[in-house]
Structures are given as structure tokens and as C-alpha cells.
């Protein structure tokens, strides 16, 4: 009988360098990067190893990757102590190209052919789970927002973004980069920049720098409803140059709302911190509850 208190068995040793070089795999299968899918390959196994290690210890944790491409980061994740790696890939060309990695993984790697925007990672693996991915830049933000809505289901998210997007995730009030994405992200998670990668690290080189960010679920997020916080931040940052008493008019009697939560009506969106926006969301929710729409 298995002892339920026993520690999980260590993952089998995996050498990322034992397989054919990634450039050879790309040439063999004719894997040109598709701009329409936001593909830029990271082929340096030292860099993919750095990303995988930056996610922290993976003991007992399923690693979920999005957009493995030719498999550079996939190999690096298998070289960690993650007992299982699940890679979600929508581009059919890479499924065959990854078969050598599957065969060498001792049953630890599963490839899921699907569009990550339509997949619920929680259905792919039981907790604990973590997402580690070099995200396709054209879908990075919607993917992130979907995961943030349920971030408590993950140990962490270690993700690569365009540097401009990463800057917005960690921006503080008063900065030009601070906006809706900053508020939503920092409401749900503790976000920190790990390191940057230059365009030359990729094939083909993108026109922008890239940044690896780690997001860990916030232990005690400010009470607020996602739908309403999105509505409040959309109104506030939609006219970010205007004072809040003007930009929040669509919510009805903006000055009363702002007075209720102790925010100056002459403030602008970029001056309000996450706690302030959460307080505004609660005030809007209370108003909606007190004045339900007529049937």
C-alpha cells in the first residue's frame, strides 16, 4: 500500500543537451516562425534553463507551458524536478517535432494540441500546478487576464512578455506605465521582474526587448468583484488625463462615489493605488445592489 505521507519520487534525470540541437530540429521539420502566431524561438538552452530555474523548486508541481515551439523551454522544464510537464501547442507542425522530447521524458511530458485561449489549465492537471511560458506576444495579455481571474489555482506564473507589457504589470501609481493592467495584476498577485532578454536572443529577433516576470497569488487581495473593478478601471483610465470626477461620470454621481471612499474628485486615475480602486469597486457594487435595474 502506498504511504500517502511519503514524499513524491524524484523526477528522472533529463539532459536537455542529449537531444538533437534545436536548430537541427527546426531545419529537419521546416519550422519557420509564423508572425501571425507571435512566434519567436528561444534556442539558447542556457537561457531556457535560466527561465525554468527562475520558477523556483518544482518538487511535486506540474509545470504547464504554453507555446513550446521546437521545445527549448520544454527541455529545460524537464531538467527541473517537476514530476510532470504539460505543453499546450496550437501549431500542428510542432507536435511531430516534439516527439523526440516526449520519448526521452520517461512519461513526464504531455503535449496538448489546442489553442491556449480556449484551454482551462486547471482541467489538465490537479494542484499544485504552475505555468512557465515564453508567451506568444499577440495573445499574452488575454492569456494572463484569464489566469489572473483564478490565480489562486496556481503556485506561480513565470512568464515572458514584451518589456513594455512587463513594465505595465509592475508599474506603480504616478508612473506613465501605470494603468488598468497594473491595477488588475497587482490586485490579484505579487508581481516582480526577474530579468530582461535582448532581441538577439531569439530567432527571428523581435523588434522589442523581452522580460521574464513572476506572479505569485496575493495572500489577501483587496475585496472587490472582478467585473466591477474592470468597469471602474476602464472608465478611469479610458480618460486618464481627466480628473476622476469627469472620467467616472459614466458610473453615476462620480463625486459622491469618490467622497465615499476618500479619494479627491480632482485626482487622476494614475494617482490612485490598487486599494483605492478596490474601494471604488465596492462602492459601485453597493450602489448597484441598492438600486437594481428595472425589469
mmCIF file of C-alpha atoms in Angstrom:
data_model
loop_
_atom_site.group_PDB
_atom_site.id
_atom_site.type_symbol
_atom_site.label_atom_id
_atom_site.label_comp_id
_atom_site.label_asym_id
_atom_site.label_seq_id
_atom_site.Cartn_x
_atom_site.Cartn_y
_atom_site.Cartn_z
ATOM 1 C CA UNK A 1 0.000 0.000 0.000
ATOM 2 C CA UNK A 2 1.288 3.476 -0.888
ATOM 3 C CA UNK A 3 2.071 5.743 2.050
ATOM 4 C CA UNK A 4 0.048 8.961 1.447
ATOM 5 C CA UNK A 5 2.514 10.911 3.603
ATOM 6 C CA UNK A 6 5.531 9.860 1.568
ATOM 7 C CA UNK A 7 7.391 12.478 -0.417
ATOM 8 C CA UNK A 8 6.911 12.299 -4.212
ATOM 9 C CA UNK A 9 9.510 10.262 -6.057
ATOM 10 C CA UNK A 10 12.280 12.378 -7.599
ATOM 11 C CA UNK A 11 11.854 13.149 -11.296
ATOM 12 C CA UNK A 12 14.081 11.078 -13.618
ATOM 13 C CA UNK A 13 17.238 12.850 -14.740
ATOM 14 C CA UNK A 14 16.787 14.643 -18.060
ATOM 15 C CA UNK A 15 19.656 16.135 -20.056
ATOM 16 C CA UNK A 16 18.415 18.909 -22.397
ATOM 17 C CA UNK A 17 21.639 18.635 -24.426
ATOM 18 C CA UNK A 18 21.262 14.902 -25.107
ATOM 19 C CA UNK A 19 18.694 15.508 -27.848
ATOM 20 C CA UNK A 20 19.438 16.946 -31.306
ATOM 21 C CA UNK A 21 20.200 20.709 -31.274
ATOM 22 C CA UNK A 22 17.141 22.904 -31.657
ATOM 23 C CA UNK A 23 18.410 24.462 -34.878
ATOM 24 C CA UNK A 24 18.714 20.956 -36.320
ATOM 25 C CA UNK A 25 15.133 20.188 -35.261
ATOM 26 C CA UNK A 26 13.914 23.401 -36.905
ATOM 27 C CA UNK A 27 15.726 22.576 -40.154
ATOM 28 C CA UNK A 28 14.578 18.948 -40.156
ATOM 29 C CA UNK A 29 10.896 19.803 -39.784
ATOM 30 C CA UNK A 30 10.920 23.132 -41.679
ATOM 31 C CA UNK A 31 9.765 25.089 -38.649
ATOM 32 C CA UNK A 32 9.814 28.705 -39.734
ATOM 33 C CA UNK A 33 8.401 31.131 -37.161
ATOM 34 C CA UNK A 34 4.931 32.431 -38.018
ATOM 35 C CA UNK A 35 4.439 36.110 -37.324
ATOM 36 C CA UNK A 36 0.661 35.604 -37.271
ATOM 37 C CA UNK A 37 1.082 33.343 -34.232
ATOM 38 C CA UNK A 38 3.540 35.640 -32.475
ATOM 39 C CA UNK A 39 6.326 33.061 -32.711
ATOM 40 C CA UNK A 40 9.907 33.918 -31.764
ATOM 41 C CA UNK A 41 12.040 30.922 -30.827
ATOM 42 C CA UNK A 42 14.405 30.920 -27.864
ATOM 43 C CA UNK A 43 17.081 28.410 -28.844
ATOM 44 C CA UNK A 44 19.808 29.053 -26.271
ATOM 45 C CA UNK A 45 19.452 26.242 -23.732
ATOM 46 C CA UNK A 46 21.354 28.292 -21.163
ATOM 47 C CA UNK A 47 18.636 30.938 -21.331
ATOM 48 C CA UNK A 48 15.734 28.484 -21.305
ATOM 49 C CA UNK A 49 17.384 26.819 -18.331
ATOM 50 C CA UNK A 50 17.570 30.164 -16.562
ATOM 51 C CA UNK A 51 13.846 30.727 -17.103
ATOM 52 C CA UNK A 52 12.951 27.256 -15.820
ATOM 53 C CA UNK A 53 15.137 27.647 -12.735
ATOM 54 C CA UNK A 54 13.720 31.100 -12.006
ATOM 55 C CA UNK A 55 10.320 29.494 -11.446
ATOM 56 C CA UNK A 56 11.726 28.010 -8.235
ATOM 57 C CA UNK A 57 11.535 24.479 -6.920
ATOM 58 C CA UNK A 58 9.069 22.362 -8.893
ATOM 59 C CA UNK A 59 9.025 19.427 -6.471
ATOM 60 C CA UNK A 60 5.579 17.873 -6.671
ATOM 61 C CA UNK A 61 4.332 20.631 -9.014
ATOM 62 C CA UNK A 62 3.046 20.140 -12.557
ATOM 63 C CA UNK A 63 4.663 22.621 -14.930
ATOM 64 C CA UNK A 64 2.319 23.914 -17.650
ATOM 65 C CA UNK A 65 3.869 25.539 -20.716
ATOM 66 C CA UNK A 66 2.141 27.483 -23.487
ATOM 67 C CA UNK A 67 3.591 27.599 -26.995
ATOM 68 C CA UNK A 68 6.550 25.214 -26.660
ATOM 69 C CA UNK A 69 7.529 25.614 -30.322
ATOM 70 C CA UNK A 70 10.623 23.494 -31.020
ATOM 71 C CA UNK A 71 10.927 22.700 -27.307
ATOM 72 C CA UNK A 72 13.748 24.758 -25.813
ATOM 73 C CA UNK A 73 11.902 25.697 -22.629
ATOM 74 C CA UNK A 74 10.192 22.297 -22.598
ATOM 75 C CA UNK A 75 13.579 20.599 -22.321
ATOM 76 C CA UNK A 76 14.586 22.990 -19.552
ATOM 77 C CA UNK A 77 11.411 22.264 -17.579
ATOM 78 C CA UNK A 78 12.047 18.532 -17.864
ATOM 79 C CA UNK A 79 15.507 19.164 -16.420
ATOM 80 C CA UNK A 80 13.896 20.541 -13.233
ATOM 81 C CA UNK A 81 12.376 18.326 -10.568
ATOM 82 C CA UNK A 82 8.830 18.797 -11.909
ATOM 83 C CA UNK A 83 7.198 15.356 -11.922
ATOM 84 C CA UNK A 84 5.123 16.286 -14.968
ATOM 85 C CA UNK A 85 5.248 18.847 -17.777
ATOM 86 C CA UNK A 86 2.218 19.688 -19.926
ATOM 87 C CA UNK A 87 2.834 21.741 -23.076
ATOM 88 C CA UNK A 88 -0.070 23.388 -24.918
ATOM 89 C CA UNK A 89 0.634 23.929 -28.628
ATOM 90 C CA UNK A 90 -1.821 25.051 -31.302
ATOM 91 C CA UNK A 91 0.588 24.834 -34.258
ATOM 92 C CA UNK A 92 0.355 21.282 -35.579
ATOM 93 C CA UNK A 93 3.838 21.482 -37.115
ATOM 94 C CA UNK A 94 5.470 21.262 -33.699
ATOM 95 C CA UNK A 95 3.645 18.174 -32.465
ATOM 96 C CA UNK A 96 5.808 15.810 -34.538
ATOM 97 C CA UNK A 97 8.928 17.871 -33.847
ATOM 98 C CA UNK A 98 8.421 17.441 -30.095
ATOM 99 C CA UNK A 99 8.057 13.665 -30.283
ATOM 100 C CA UNK A 100 11.754 13.081 -29.550
ATOM 101 C CA UNK A 101 11.355 15.109 -26.353
ATOM 102 C CA UNK A 102 8.253 13.117 -25.403
ATOM 103 C CA UNK A 103 10.125 9.853 -25.968
ATOM 104 C CA UNK A 104 13.052 10.994 -23.815
ATOM 105 C CA UNK A 105 10.880 12.292 -20.973
ATOM 106 C CA UNK A 106 10.159 8.941 -19.290
ATOM 107 C CA UNK A 107 6.431 9.665 -19.494
ATOM 108 C CA UNK A 108 6.708 13.072 -17.833
ATOM 109 C CA UNK A 109 5.821 15.190 -20.903
ATOM 110 C CA UNK A 110 2.314 15.505 -22.345
ATOM 111 C CA UNK A 111 1.621 17.599 -25.458
ATOM 112 C CA UNK A 112 -1.879 19.065 -25.701
ATOM 113 C CA UNK A 113 -2.776 20.248 -29.197
ATOM 114 C CA UNK A 114 -5.082 23.189 -28.568
ATOM 115 C CA UNK A 115 -5.414 26.964 -28.556
ATOM 116 C CA UNK A 116 -4.345 28.084 -25.076
ATOM 117 C CA UNK A 117 -7.064 30.760 -25.124
ATOM 118 C CA UNK A 118 -9.677 28.004 -25.072
ATOM 119 C CA UNK A 119 -7.975 25.668 -22.579
ATOM 120 C CA UNK A 120 -8.502 25.670 -18.810
ATOM 121 C CA UNK A 121 -5.164 24.590 -17.309
ATOM 122 C CA UNK A 122 -6.971 23.525 -14.156
ATOM 123 C CA UNK A 123 -8.602 20.750 -16.164
ATOM 124 C CA UNK A 124 -5.231 19.474 -17.388
ATOM 125 C CA UNK A 125 -3.593 18.773 -14.049
ATOM 126 C CA UNK A 126 -4.503 18.663 -10.369
ATOM 127 C CA UNK A 127 -2.978 21.150 -7.948
ATOM 128 C CA UNK A 128 -0.274 22.075 -7.252
ATOM 129 C CA UNK A 129 0.434 23.480 -10.695
ATOM 130 C CA UNK A 130 2.485 26.363 -12.096
ATOM 131 C CA UNK A 131 2.628 27.988 -15.516
ATOM 132 C CA UNK A 132 6.055 28.660 -17.020
ATOM 133 C CA UNK A 133 5.974 30.010 -20.560
ATOM 134 C CA UNK A 134 7.547 32.165 -23.236
ATOM 135 C CA UNK A 135 4.164 33.507 -24.294
ATOM 136 C CA UNK A 136 3.241 34.292 -27.897
ATOM 137 C CA UNK A 137 3.218 38.081 -27.720
ATOM 138 C CA UNK A 138 -0.010 38.515 -29.677
ATOM 139 C CA UNK A 139 -2.081 36.670 -27.037
ATOM 140 C CA UNK A 140 -0.010 37.248 -23.898
ATOM 141 C CA UNK A 141 -2.313 39.790 -22.251
ATOM 142 C CA UNK A 142 -5.623 37.924 -22.721
ATOM 143 C CA UNK A 143 -3.963 34.728 -21.511
ATOM 144 C CA UNK A 144 -2.660 36.497 -18.431
ATOM 145 C CA UNK A 145 -6.042 38.039 -17.594
ATOM 146 C CA UNK A 146 -7.696 34.636 -17.832
ATOM 147 C CA UNK A 147 -5.165 33.127 -15.424
ATOM 148 C CA UNK A 148 -5.309 36.091 -13.032
ATOM 149 C CA UNK A 149 -9.034 35.558 -12.589
ATOM 150 C CA UNK A 150 -8.183 32.201 -10.974
ATOM 151 C CA UNK A 151 -4.604 32.764 -9.864
ATOM 152 C CA UNK A 152 -5.226 31.086 -6.536
ATOM 153 C CA UNK A 153 -5.276 27.818 -8.517
ATOM 154 C CA UNK A 154 -1.539 28.201 -9.276
ATOM 155 C CA UNK A 155 1.614 28.185 -7.218
ATOM 156 C CA UNK A 156 3.023 30.837 -9.536
ATOM 157 C CA UNK A 157 3.103 32.157 -13.093
ATOM 158 C CA UNK A 158 6.578 32.672 -14.570
ATOM 159 C CA UNK A 159 6.032 34.311 -17.934
ATOM 160 C CA UNK A 160 7.900 36.143 -20.661
ATOM 161 C CA UNK A 161 6.345 39.294 -22.117
ATOM 162 C CA UNK A 162 7.348 42.186 -24.282
ATOM 163 C CA UNK A 163 9.208 44.532 -21.947
ATOM 164 C CA UNK A 164 6.575 47.227 -22.439
ATOM 165 C CA UNK A 165 3.858 44.881 -21.159
ATOM 166 C CA UNK A 166 6.034 43.688 -18.272
ATOM 167 C CA UNK A 167 6.633 47.307 -17.251
ATOM 168 C CA UNK A 168 2.879 47.831 -17.075
ATOM 169 C CA UNK A 169 2.390 44.771 -14.883
ATOM 170 C CA UNK A 170 4.691 46.089 -12.157
ATOM 171 C CA UNK A 171 4.168 49.856 -12.604
ATOM 172 C CA UNK A 172 3.399 51.935 -9.529
ATOM 173 C CA UNK A 173 0.911 54.808 -9.188
ATOM 174 C CA UNK A 174 2.223 58.042 -10.628
ATOM 175 C CA UNK A 175 4.168 56.431 -13.454
ATOM 176 C CA UNK A 176 3.270 56.608 -17.142
ATOM 177 C CA UNK A 177 3.124 52.793 -17.380
ATOM 178 C CA UNK A 178 0.563 52.516 -14.561
ATOM 179 C CA UNK A 179 -2.861 51.598 -15.907
ATOM 180 C CA UNK A 180 -5.698 49.066 -15.937
ATOM 181 C CA UNK A 181 -3.380 46.093 -16.379
ATOM 182 C CA UNK A 182 -1.235 47.278 -13.460
ATOM 183 C CA UNK A 183 -4.236 47.512 -11.157
ATOM 184 C CA UNK A 184 -5.787 44.167 -12.106
ATOM 185 C CA UNK A 185 -2.452 42.359 -11.910
ATOM 186 C CA UNK A 186 -1.355 43.821 -8.593
ATOM 187 C CA UNK A 187 -4.803 43.348 -7.090
ATOM 188 C CA UNK A 188 -4.566 39.599 -7.624
ATOM 189 C CA UNK A 189 -0.821 38.936 -7.490
ATOM 190 C CA UNK A 190 2.574 39.982 -6.239
ATOM 191 C CA UNK A 191 4.442 40.677 -9.475
ATOM 192 C CA UNK A 192 8.194 41.120 -9.897
ATOM 193 C CA UNK A 193 10.549 41.433 -12.823
ATOM 194 C CA UNK A 194 13.180 38.680 -12.920
ATOM 195 C CA UNK A 195 15.361 39.618 -15.896
ATOM 196 C CA UNK A 196 15.376 41.019 -19.437
ATOM 197 C CA UNK A 197 16.363 39.358 -22.709
ATOM 198 C CA UNK A 198 17.569 41.273 -25.785
ATOM 199 C CA UNK A 199 16.063 40.729 -29.255
ATOM 200 C CA UNK A 200 19.181 38.892 -30.429
ATOM 201 C CA UNK A 201 18.391 36.039 -28.009
ATOM 202 C CA UNK A 202 15.517 34.991 -30.281
ATOM 203 C CA UNK A 203 15.080 33.538 -33.745
ATOM 204 C CA UNK A 204 13.876 35.586 -35.537
ATOM 205 C CA UNK A 205 14.790 38.602 -33.377
ATOM 206 C CA UNK A 206 11.692 40.586 -32.357
ATOM 207 C CA UNK A 207 11.779 44.374 -32.542
ATOM 208 C CA UNK A 208 11.451 44.726 -28.773
ATOM 209 C CA UNK A 209 13.159 43.605 -25.592
ATOM 210 C CA UNK A 210 11.573 40.809 -23.583
ATOM 211 C CA UNK A 211 11.151 40.461 -19.843
ATOM 212 C CA UNK A 212 10.525 37.476 -17.602
ATOM 213 C CA UNK A 213 8.058 38.233 -14.804
ATOM 214 C CA UNK A 214 6.931 36.090 -11.898
ATOM 215 C CA UNK A 215 3.458 36.432 -10.413
ATOM 216 C CA UNK A 216 2.516 34.785 -7.136
ATOM 217 C CA UNK A 217 -1.071 34.758 -5.835
ATOM 218 C CA UNK A 218 -1.647 37.573 -3.342
ATOM 219 C CA UNK A 219 -2.462 36.063 0.037
ATOM 220 C CA UNK A 220 -5.084 38.666 0.987
ATOM 221 C CA UNK A 221 -6.287 40.605 -2.051
ATOM 222 C CA UNK A 222 -8.431 43.681 -1.523
ATOM 223 C CA UNK A 223 -12.135 42.683 -1.514
ATOM 224 C CA UNK A 224 -13.651 43.541 -4.900
ATOM 225 C CA UNK A 225 -15.630 41.942 -7.707
ATOM 226 C CA UNK A 226 -13.661 41.358 -10.894
ATOM 227 C CA UNK A 227 -16.411 42.613 -13.238
ATOM 228 C CA UNK A 228 -16.894 45.846 -11.349
ATOM 229 C CA UNK A 229 -13.200 46.545 -10.847
ATOM 230 C CA UNK A 230 -12.719 46.136 -14.599
ATOM 231 C CA UNK A 231 -15.570 48.566 -15.233
ATOM 232 C CA UNK A 232 -14.174 51.152 -12.819
ATOM 233 C CA UNK A 233 -10.621 50.953 -14.180
ATOM 234 C CA UNK A 234 -11.881 51.052 -17.777
ATOM 235 C CA UNK A 235 -13.748 54.282 -17.063
ATOM 236 C CA UNK A 236 -10.896 55.831 -15.091
ATOM 237 C CA UNK A 237 -8.049 55.021 -17.465
ATOM 238 C CA UNK A 238 -10.156 55.444 -20.595
ATOM 239 C CA UNK A 239 -9.821 59.183 -19.978
ATOM 240 C CA UNK A 240 -6.694 59.145 -17.851
ATOM 241 C CA UNK A 241 -5.840 62.806 -18.446
ATOM 242 C CA UNK A 242 -9.129 63.921 -16.955
ATOM 243 C CA UNK A 243 -9.958 64.288 -13.278
ATOM 244 C CA UNK A 244 -11.838 61.325 -11.830
ATOM 245 C CA UNK A 245 -14.973 63.376 -11.228
ATOM 246 C CA UNK A 246 -15.149 63.637 -15.018
ATOM 247 C CA UNK A 247 -13.809 60.249 -16.170
ATOM 248 C CA UNK A 248 -16.081 58.316 -13.767
ATOM 249 C CA UNK A 249 -19.277 60.127 -14.786
ATOM 250 C CA UNK A 250 -20.481 57.007 -16.615
ATOM 251 C CA UNK A 251 -20.779 55.302 -13.209
ATOM 252 C CA UNK A 252 -23.245 57.922 -11.998
ATOM 253 C CA UNK A 253 -22.644 60.717 -9.428
ATOM 254 C CA UNK A 254 -18.914 60.263 -9.514
ATOM 255 C CA UNK A 255 -18.219 62.920 -6.887
ATOM 256 C CA UNK A 256 -20.387 61.122 -4.320
ATOM 257 C CA UNK A 257 -18.598 57.836 -5.018
ATOM 258 C CA UNK A 258 -15.191 59.433 -4.669
ATOM 259 C CA UNK A 259 -16.154 61.256 -1.476
ATOM 260 C CA UNK A 260 -17.479 57.985 -0.046
ATOM 261 C CA UNK A 261 -14.109 56.260 -0.398
ATOM 262 C CA UNK A 262 -11.941 59.250 0.473
ATOM 263 C CA UNK A 263 -10.480 59.970 -2.970
ATOM 264 C CA UNK A 264 -10.221 63.559 -4.152
ATOM 265 C CA UNK A 265 -12.512 64.264 -7.120
ATOM 266 C CA UNK A 266 -9.654 66.195 -8.718
ATOM 267 C CA UNK A 267 -7.348 63.152 -8.687
ATOM 268 C CA UNK A 268 -6.470 61.383 -11.905
ATOM 269 C CA UNK A 269 -6.519 57.632 -12.464
ATOM 270 C CA UNK A 270 -2.740 57.237 -12.387
ATOM 271 C CA UNK A 271 -2.669 58.682 -8.845
ATOM 272 C CA UNK A 272 -4.971 56.052 -7.304
ATOM 273 C CA UNK A 273 -3.472 52.872 -5.885
ATOM 274 C CA UNK A 274 -4.916 49.348 -6.035
ATOM 275 C CA UNK A 275 -6.615 49.694 -2.650
ATOM 276 C CA UNK A 276 -8.313 52.876 -3.849
ATOM 277 C CA UNK A 277 -9.688 51.247 -6.975
ATOM 278 C CA UNK A 278 -10.883 48.249 -4.949
ATOM 279 C CA UNK A 279 -12.706 50.645 -2.592
ATOM 280 C CA UNK A 280 -14.325 52.342 -5.585
ATOM 281 C CA UNK A 281 -15.418 48.951 -6.932
ATOM 282 C CA UNK A 282 -17.031 48.079 -3.593
ATOM 283 C CA UNK A 283 -18.843 51.410 -3.550
ATOM 284 C CA UNK A 284 -20.153 50.857 -7.080
ATOM 285 C CA UNK A 285 -21.244 47.335 -6.154
ATOM 286 C CA UNK A 286 -23.101 48.611 -3.084
ATOM 287 C CA UNK A 287 -24.831 51.266 -5.194
ATOM 288 C CA UNK A 288 -25.859 48.649 -7.791
ATOM 289 C CA UNK A 289 -27.231 46.414 -5.043
ATOM 290 C CA UNK A 290 -29.247 49.291 -3.573
ATOM 291 C CA UNK A 291 -30.566 50.369 -6.989
ATOM 292 C CA UNK A 292 -31.140 47.259 -9.101
ATOM 293 C CA UNK A 293 -32.140 47.877 -12.725
ATOM 294 C CA UNK A 294 -35.847 47.792 -13.507
ATOM 295 C CA UNK A 295 -37.022 44.540 -15.159
#
